[in-house]
PDB file of C-alpha atoms in Angstrom:
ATOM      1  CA  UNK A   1      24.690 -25.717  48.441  1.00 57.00           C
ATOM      2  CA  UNK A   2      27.720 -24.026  50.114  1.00 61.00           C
ATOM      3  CA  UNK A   3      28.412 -20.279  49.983  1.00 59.00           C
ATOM      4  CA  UNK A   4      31.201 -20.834  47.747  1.00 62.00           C
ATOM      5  CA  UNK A   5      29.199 -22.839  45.428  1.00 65.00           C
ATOM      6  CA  UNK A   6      25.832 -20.935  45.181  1.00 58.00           C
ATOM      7  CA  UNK A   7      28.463 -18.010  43.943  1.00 56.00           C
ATOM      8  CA  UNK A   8      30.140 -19.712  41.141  1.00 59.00           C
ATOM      9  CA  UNK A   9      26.915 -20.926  40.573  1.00 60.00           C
ATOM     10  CA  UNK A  10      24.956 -17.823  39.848  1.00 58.00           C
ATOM     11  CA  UNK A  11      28.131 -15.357  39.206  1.00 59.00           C
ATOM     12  CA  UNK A  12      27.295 -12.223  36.610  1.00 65.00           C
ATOM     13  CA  UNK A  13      23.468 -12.762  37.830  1.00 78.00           C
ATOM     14  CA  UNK A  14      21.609 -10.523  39.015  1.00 83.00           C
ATOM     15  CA  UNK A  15      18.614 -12.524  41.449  1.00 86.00           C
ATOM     16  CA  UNK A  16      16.066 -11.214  43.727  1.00 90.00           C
ATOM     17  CA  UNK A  17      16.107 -12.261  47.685  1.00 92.00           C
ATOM     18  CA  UNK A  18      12.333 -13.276  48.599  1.00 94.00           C
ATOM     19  CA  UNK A  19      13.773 -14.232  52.531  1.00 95.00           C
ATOM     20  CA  UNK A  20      16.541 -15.109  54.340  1.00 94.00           C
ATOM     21  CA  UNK A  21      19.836 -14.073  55.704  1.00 94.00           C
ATOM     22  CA  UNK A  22      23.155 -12.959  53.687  1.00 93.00           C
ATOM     23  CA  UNK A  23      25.364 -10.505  53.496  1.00 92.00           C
ATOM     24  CA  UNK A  24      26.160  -8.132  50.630  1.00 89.00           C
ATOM     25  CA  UNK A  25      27.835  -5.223  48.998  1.00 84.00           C
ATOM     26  CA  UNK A  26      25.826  -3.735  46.732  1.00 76.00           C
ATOM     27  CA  UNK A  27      26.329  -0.160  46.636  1.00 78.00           C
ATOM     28  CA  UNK A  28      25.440   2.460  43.952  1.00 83.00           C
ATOM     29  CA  UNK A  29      24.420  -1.444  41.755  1.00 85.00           C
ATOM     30  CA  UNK A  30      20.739  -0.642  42.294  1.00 90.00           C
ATOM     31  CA  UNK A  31      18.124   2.262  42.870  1.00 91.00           C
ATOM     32  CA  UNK A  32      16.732   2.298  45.941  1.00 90.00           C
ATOM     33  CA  UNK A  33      13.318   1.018  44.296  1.00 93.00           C
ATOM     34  CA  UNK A  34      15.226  -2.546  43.289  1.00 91.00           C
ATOM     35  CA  UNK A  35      16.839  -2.672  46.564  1.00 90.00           C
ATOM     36  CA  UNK A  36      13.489  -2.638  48.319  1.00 91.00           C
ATOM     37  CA  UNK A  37      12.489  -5.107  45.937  1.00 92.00           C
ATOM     38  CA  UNK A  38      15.514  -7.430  47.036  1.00 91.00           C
ATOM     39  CA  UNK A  39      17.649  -7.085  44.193  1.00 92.00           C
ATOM     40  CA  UNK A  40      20.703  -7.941  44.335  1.00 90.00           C
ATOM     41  CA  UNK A  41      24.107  -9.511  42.615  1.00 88.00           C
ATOM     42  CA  UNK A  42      24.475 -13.028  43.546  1.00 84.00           C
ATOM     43  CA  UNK A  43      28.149 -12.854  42.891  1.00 82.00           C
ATOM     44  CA  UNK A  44      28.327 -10.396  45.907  1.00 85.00           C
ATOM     45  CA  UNK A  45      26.104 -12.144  48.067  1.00 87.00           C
ATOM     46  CA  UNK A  46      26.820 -14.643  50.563  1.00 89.00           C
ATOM     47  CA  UNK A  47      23.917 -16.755  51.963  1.00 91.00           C
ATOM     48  CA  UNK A  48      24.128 -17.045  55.879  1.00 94.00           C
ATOM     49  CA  UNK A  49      21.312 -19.086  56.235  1.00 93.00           C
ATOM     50  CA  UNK A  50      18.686 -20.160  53.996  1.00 93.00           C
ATOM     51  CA  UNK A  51      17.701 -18.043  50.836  1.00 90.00           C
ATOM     52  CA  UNK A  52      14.387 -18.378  48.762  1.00 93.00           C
ATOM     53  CA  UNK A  53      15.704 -16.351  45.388  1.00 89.00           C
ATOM     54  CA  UNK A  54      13.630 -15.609  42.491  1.00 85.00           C
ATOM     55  CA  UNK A  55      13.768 -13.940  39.114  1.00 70.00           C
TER      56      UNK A  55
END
């Protein structure tokens, strides 16, 4: 799945990164204690490699 498509895909989601690379802008979204956890918005995340997500 392309960048572009994994964020339509999962837009107004919030998913959790298990590994991989991406960039994001998540600021003042989650507590520190989610962002540790991998947390994060998938419509402000863009995969730039592989990503194993989970709920």
């Amino acid at each position: 799945m392309h960048a572009q498509e994994f964020r339509k895909a999962l837009a107004d989601r919030c998913m959790r990164v298990l590994s991989g690379t991406y960039e994001t802008d998540d600021r003042g979204m989650f507590s520190a204690d989610e962002l540790a956890a991998g947390w994060r918005l998938a419509c402000r995340t863009l995969p730039t490699g592989d990503l194993v997500i989970g709920q």
